[in-house]
Tab-separated table of C-alpha atoms in Angstrom:
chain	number	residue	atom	x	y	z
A	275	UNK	CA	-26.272	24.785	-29.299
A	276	UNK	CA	-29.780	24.044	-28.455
A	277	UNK	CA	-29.182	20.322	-30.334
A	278	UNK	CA	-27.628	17.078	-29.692
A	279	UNK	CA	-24.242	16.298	-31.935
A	280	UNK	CA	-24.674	14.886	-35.510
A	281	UNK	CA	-23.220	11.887	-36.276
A	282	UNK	CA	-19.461	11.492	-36.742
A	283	UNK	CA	-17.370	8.315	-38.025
A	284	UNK	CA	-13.427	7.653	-37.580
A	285	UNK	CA	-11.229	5.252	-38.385
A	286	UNK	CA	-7.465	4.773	-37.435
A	287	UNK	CA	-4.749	2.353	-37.274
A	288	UNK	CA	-2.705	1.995	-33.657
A	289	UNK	CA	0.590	0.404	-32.572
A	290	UNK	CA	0.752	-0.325	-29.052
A	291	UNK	CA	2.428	-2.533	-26.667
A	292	UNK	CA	4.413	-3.482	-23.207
A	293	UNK	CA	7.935	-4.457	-22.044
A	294	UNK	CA	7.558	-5.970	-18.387
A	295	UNK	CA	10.923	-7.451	-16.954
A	296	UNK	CA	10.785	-9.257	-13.422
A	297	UNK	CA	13.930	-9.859	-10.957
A	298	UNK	CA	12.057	-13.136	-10.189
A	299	UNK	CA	14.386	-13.352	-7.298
A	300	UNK	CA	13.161	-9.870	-5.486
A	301	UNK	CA	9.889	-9.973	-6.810
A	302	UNK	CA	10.554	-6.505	-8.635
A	303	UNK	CA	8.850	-6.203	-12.131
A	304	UNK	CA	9.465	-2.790	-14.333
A	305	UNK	CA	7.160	-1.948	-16.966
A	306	UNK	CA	6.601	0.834	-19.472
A	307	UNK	CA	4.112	0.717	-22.309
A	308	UNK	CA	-0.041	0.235	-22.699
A	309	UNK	CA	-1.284	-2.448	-20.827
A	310	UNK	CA	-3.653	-4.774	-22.053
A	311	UNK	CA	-6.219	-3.887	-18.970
A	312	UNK	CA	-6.048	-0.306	-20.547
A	313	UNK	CA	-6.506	-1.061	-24.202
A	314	UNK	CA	-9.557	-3.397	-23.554
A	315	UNK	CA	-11.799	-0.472	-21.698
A	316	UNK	CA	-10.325	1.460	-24.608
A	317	UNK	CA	-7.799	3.704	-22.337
A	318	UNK	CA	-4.676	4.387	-24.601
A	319	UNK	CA	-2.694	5.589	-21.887
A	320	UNK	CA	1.069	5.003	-21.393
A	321	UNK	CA	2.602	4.579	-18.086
A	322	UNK	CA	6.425	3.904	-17.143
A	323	UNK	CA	6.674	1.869	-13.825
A	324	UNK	CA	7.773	-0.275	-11.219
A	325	UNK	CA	5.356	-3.527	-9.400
A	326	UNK	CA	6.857	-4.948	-6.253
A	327	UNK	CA	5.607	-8.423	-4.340
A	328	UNK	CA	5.285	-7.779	-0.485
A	329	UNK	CA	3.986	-11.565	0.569
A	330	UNK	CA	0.878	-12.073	1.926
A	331	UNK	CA	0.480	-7.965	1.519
A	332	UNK	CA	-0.501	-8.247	-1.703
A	333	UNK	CA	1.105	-6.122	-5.026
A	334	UNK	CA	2.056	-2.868	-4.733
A	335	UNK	CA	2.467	-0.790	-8.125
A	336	UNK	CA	3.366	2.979	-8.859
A	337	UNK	CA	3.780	4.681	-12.648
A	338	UNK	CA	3.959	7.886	-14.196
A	339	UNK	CA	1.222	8.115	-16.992
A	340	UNK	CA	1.439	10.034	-19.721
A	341	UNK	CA	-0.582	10.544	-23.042
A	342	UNK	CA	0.719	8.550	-26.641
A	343	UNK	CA	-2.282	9.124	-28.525
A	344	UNK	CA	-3.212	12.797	-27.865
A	345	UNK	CA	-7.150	12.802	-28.114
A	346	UNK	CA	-8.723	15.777	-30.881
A	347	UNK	CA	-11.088	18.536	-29.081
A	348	UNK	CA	-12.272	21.255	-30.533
A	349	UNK	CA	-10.730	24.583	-29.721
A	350	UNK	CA	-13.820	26.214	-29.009
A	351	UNK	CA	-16.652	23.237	-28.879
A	352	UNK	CA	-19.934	26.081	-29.038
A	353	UNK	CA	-18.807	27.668	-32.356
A	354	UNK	CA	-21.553	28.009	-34.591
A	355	UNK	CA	-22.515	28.342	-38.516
A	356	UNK	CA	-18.653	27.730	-39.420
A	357	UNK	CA	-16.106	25.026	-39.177
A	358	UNK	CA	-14.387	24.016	-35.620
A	359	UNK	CA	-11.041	24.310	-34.827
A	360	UNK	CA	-8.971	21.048	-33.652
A	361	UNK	CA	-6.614	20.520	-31.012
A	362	UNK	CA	-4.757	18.223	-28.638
A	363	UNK	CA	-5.674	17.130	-25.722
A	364	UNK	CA	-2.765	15.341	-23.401
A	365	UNK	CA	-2.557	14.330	-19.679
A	366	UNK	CA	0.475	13.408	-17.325
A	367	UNK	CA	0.284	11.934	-13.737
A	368	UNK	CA	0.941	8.872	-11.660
A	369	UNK	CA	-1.042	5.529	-10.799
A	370	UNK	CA	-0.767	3.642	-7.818
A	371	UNK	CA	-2.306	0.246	-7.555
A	372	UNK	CA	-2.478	-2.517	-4.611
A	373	UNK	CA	-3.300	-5.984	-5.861
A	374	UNK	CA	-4.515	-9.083	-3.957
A	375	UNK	CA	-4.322	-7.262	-0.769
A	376	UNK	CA	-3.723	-9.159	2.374
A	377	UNK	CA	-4.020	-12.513	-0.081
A	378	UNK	CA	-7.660	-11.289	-1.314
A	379	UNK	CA	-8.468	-10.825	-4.302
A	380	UNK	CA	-9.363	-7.330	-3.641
A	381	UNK	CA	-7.526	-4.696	-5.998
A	382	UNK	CA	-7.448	-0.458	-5.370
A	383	UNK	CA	-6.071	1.764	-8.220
A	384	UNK	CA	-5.581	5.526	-7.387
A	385	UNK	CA	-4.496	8.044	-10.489
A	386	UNK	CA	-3.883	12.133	-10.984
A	387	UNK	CA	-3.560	13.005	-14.582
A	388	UNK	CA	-2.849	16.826	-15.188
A	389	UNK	CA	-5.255	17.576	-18.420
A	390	UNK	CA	-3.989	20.247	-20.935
A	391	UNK	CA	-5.736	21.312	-24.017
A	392	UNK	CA	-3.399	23.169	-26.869
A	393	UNK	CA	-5.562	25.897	-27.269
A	394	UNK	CA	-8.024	26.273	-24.901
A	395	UNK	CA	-10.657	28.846	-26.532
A	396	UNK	CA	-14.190	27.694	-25.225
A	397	UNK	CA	-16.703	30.339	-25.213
A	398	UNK	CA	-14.600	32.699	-27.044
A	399	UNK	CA	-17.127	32.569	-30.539
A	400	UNK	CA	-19.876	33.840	-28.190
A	401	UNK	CA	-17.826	36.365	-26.111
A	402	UNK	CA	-19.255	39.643	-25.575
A	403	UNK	CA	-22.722	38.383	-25.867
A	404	UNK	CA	-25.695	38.914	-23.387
A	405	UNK	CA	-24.635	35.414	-21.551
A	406	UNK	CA	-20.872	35.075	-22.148
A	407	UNK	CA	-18.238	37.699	-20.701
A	408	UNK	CA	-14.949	37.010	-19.353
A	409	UNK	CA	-15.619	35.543	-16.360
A	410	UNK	CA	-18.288	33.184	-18.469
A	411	UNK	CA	-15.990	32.079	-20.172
A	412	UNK	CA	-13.116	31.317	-17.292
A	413	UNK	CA	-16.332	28.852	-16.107
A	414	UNK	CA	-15.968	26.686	-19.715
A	415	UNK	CA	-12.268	26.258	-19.224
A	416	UNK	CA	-11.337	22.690	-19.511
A	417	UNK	CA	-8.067	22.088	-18.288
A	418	UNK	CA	-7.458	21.062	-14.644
A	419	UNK	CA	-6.685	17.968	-12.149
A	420	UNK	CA	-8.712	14.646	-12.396
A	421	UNK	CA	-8.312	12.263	-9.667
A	422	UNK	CA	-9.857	8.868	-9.811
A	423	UNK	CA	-10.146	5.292	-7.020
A	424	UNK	CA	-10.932	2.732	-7.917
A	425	UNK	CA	-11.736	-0.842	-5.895
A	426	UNK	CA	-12.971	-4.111	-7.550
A	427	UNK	CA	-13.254	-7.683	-6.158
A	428	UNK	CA	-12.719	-10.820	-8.434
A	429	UNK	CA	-14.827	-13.912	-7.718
A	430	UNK	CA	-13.661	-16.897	-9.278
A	431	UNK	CA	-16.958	-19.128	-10.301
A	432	UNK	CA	-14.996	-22.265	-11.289
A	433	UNK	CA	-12.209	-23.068	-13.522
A	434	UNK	CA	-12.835	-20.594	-16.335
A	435	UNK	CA	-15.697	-17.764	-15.110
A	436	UNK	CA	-15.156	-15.143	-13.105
A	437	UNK	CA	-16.773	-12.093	-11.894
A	438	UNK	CA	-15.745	-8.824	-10.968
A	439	UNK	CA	-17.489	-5.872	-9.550
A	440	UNK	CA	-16.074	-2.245	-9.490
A	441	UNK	CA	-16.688	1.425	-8.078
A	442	UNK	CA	-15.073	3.897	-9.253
A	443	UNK	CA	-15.043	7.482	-8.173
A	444	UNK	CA	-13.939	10.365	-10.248
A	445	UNK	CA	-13.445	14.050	-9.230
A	446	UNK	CA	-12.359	16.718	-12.906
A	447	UNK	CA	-11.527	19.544	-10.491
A	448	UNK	CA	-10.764	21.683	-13.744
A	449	UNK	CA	-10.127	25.214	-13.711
A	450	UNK	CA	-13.627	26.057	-15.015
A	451	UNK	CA	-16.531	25.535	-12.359
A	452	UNK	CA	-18.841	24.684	-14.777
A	453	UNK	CA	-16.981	22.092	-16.578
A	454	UNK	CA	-15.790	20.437	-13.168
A	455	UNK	CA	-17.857	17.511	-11.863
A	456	UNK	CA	-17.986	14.728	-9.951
A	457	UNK	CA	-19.241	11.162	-11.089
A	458	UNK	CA	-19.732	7.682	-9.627
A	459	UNK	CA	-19.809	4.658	-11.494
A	460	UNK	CA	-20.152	0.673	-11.109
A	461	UNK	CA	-18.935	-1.878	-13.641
A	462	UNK	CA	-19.709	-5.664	-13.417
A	463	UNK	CA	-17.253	-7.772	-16.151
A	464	UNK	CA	-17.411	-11.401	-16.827
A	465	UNK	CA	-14.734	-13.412	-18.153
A	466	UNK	CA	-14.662	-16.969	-19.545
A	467	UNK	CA	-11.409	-18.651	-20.333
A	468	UNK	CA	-11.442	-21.487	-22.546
A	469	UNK	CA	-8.604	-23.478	-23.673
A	470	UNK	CA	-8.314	-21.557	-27.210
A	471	UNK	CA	-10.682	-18.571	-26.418
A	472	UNK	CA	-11.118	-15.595	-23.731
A	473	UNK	CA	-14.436	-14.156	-23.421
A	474	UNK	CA	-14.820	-10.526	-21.813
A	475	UNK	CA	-18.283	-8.912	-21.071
A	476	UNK	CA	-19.052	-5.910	-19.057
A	477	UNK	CA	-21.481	-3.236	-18.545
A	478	UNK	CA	-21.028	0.187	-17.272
A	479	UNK	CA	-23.185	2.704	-14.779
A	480	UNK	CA	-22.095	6.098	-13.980
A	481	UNK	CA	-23.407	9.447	-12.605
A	482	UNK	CA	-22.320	12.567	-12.528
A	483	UNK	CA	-23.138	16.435	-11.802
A	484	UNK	CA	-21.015	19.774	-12.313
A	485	UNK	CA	-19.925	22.178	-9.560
A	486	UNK	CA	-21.649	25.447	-11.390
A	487	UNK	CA	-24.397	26.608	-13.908
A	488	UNK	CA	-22.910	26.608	-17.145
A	489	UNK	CA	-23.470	30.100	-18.101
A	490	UNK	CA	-24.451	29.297	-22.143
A	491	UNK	CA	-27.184	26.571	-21.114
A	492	UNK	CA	-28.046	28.436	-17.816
A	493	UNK	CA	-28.052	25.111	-16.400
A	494	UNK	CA	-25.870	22.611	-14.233
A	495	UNK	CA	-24.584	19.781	-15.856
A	496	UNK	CA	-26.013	16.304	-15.152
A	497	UNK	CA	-25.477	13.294	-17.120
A	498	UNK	CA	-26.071	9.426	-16.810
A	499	UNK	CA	-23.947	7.249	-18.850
A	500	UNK	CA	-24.459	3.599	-19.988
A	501	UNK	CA	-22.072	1.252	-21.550
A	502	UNK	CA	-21.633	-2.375	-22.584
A	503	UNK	CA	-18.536	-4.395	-24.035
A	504	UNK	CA	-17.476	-7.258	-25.237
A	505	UNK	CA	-14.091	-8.809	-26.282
A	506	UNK	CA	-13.056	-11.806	-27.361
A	507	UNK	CA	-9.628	-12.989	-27.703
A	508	UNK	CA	-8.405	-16.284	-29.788
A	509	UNK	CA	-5.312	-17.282	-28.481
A	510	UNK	CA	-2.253	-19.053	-30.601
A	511	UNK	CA	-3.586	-17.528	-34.063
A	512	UNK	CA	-2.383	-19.480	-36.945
A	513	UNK	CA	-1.332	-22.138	-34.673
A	514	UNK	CA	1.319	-19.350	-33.862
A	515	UNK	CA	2.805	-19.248	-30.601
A	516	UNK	CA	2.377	-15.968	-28.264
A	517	UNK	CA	-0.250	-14.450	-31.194
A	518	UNK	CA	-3.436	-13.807	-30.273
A	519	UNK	CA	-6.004	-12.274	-32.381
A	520	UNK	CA	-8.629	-9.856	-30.418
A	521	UNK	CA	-11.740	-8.584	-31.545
A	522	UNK	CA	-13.753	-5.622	-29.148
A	523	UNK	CA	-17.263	-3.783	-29.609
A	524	UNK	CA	-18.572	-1.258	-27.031
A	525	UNK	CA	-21.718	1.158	-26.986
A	526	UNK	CA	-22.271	4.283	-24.657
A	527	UNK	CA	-25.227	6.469	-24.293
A	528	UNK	CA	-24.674	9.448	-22.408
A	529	UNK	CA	-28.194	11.337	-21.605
A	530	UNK	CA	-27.663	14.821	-20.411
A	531	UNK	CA	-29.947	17.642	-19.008
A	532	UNK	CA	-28.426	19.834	-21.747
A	533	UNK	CA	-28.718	18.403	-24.743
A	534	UNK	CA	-25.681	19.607	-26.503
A	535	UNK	CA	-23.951	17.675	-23.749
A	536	UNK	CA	-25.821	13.949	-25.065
A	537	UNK	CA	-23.647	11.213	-26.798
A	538	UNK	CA	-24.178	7.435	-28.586
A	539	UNK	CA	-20.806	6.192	-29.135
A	540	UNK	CA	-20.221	2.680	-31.013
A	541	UNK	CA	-16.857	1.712	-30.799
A	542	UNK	CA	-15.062	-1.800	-32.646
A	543	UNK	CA	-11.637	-2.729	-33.246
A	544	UNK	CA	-9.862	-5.849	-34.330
A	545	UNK	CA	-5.997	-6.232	-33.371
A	546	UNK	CA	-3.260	-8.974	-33.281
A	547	UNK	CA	-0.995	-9.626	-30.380
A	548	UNK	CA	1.970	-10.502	-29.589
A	549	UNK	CA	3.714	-12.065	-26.641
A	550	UNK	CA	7.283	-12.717	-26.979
């Protein structure tokens, strides 16, 4: 407990994708699937929506979210001398987005997501202990509401750079004090389109500090996280039409007051789309 996590290495295979229709004549556009925003910040979130054109307004957006790809926790993360327990971990909520508003090129994204984890046992190896009794342990619970705005601006440098700054806020207000936090983060992303090739960069500040002293560490948690990425997409594959191949690599180092809290994360992928 004392320790930061050994190393761990995964590999999997994923199918995703999105049907958009648009009543060109209303300026109405449904959706459903993963978008390709989501997939390239590594988000494999599903959402089921509807985008509607108000003029010179801008784009106005709503969606219900919901996990495909449930994400593996452990059932009880600060077990110790034996094997962990896995489980799922799923959210549901709704996104609301305003694009290009008032003819800017200003964007806003608000989302609730609803976490739930399977079976939700943190603490429970160490209950009974000196520093771990029932209420202890209602502090590690890690299910709860996580809200999240968002604003960026897009500058467009010329033809085929642009820039775009972003702030995001986050609030977990989980049922567990100590395990609910607040963060802020910044992200700056480049992207150069070339005739053949797209070229995504970005890098990746945030901040963030729980409500309450985790009882185990007898500290509050504080972390600082930094990230880079990089994608690159070649467009017509093969000379195909609508198939693009896409390569991504990202990196995250998350330093923590409490060590068992730290994380590197190297993350690649290489995937072929298709537009019909």
């Amino acid at each position: 407990l004392s320790e930061s996590p050994d190393s761990e290495t995964d590999t999997r295979a994923l199918l995703n994708g999105e049907i958009k229709y648009t009543f060109g004549s209303r300026g109405t556009q449904i959706f459903f699937g993963n978008s390709i925003e989501d997939l390239v910040s590594y988000d494999f979130t599903s959402q089921i929506g509807v985008r509607q054109d108000v003029g010179r307004a801008g784009i106005m957006g709503g969606g219900i979210l919901f996990t495909s790809i449930p994400a593996e926790v452990w059932k009880d993360p600060y077990v110790t001398n034996v094997r962990r327990s896995e489980t799922d971990r799923t959210a549901k909520g709704v996104r609301f987005t305003w694009e290009n508003i008032m003819g800017s090129r200003f964007d806003v994204q608000y989302s609730y997501r609803d976490i739930s984890i399977d079976s939700e046992n943190s603490g429970t190896a160490l209950y009974g202990s000196g520093s771990v009794g029932a209420y202890e342990r209602s502090l590690l619970d890690r299910e709860g509401d996580h809200y999240k705005l968002t604003g960026e601006y897009t500058f467009e440098l010329d033809d085929r750079n642009s820039l775009k700054p972003q702030v995001s806020i986050n609030s977990y207000d989980l049922d567990g004090a100590a395990m609910a936090r607040d963060s802020v983060g910044v992200r700056l992303t480049h992207t150069y389109k070339g005739e053949r090739y797209i070229f995504i960069s970005d890098i990746y500040l945030t901040t963030e500090e729980a409500d309450k002293r985790n009882p185990i560490f007898n500290k509050t948690w504080e972390s600082d996280t930094i990230g880079l990425g990089f994608s690159a997409i070649y467009r017509n594959f093969m000379d195909v039409d609508g198939l693009n191949l896409m390569g991504n690599v990202a990196y995250y180092d998350v330093d923590a007051n409490i060590a068992f809290y730290d994380a590197n994360v190297v993350m690649s992928s290489v995937s072929c789309l298709y537009r019909f």
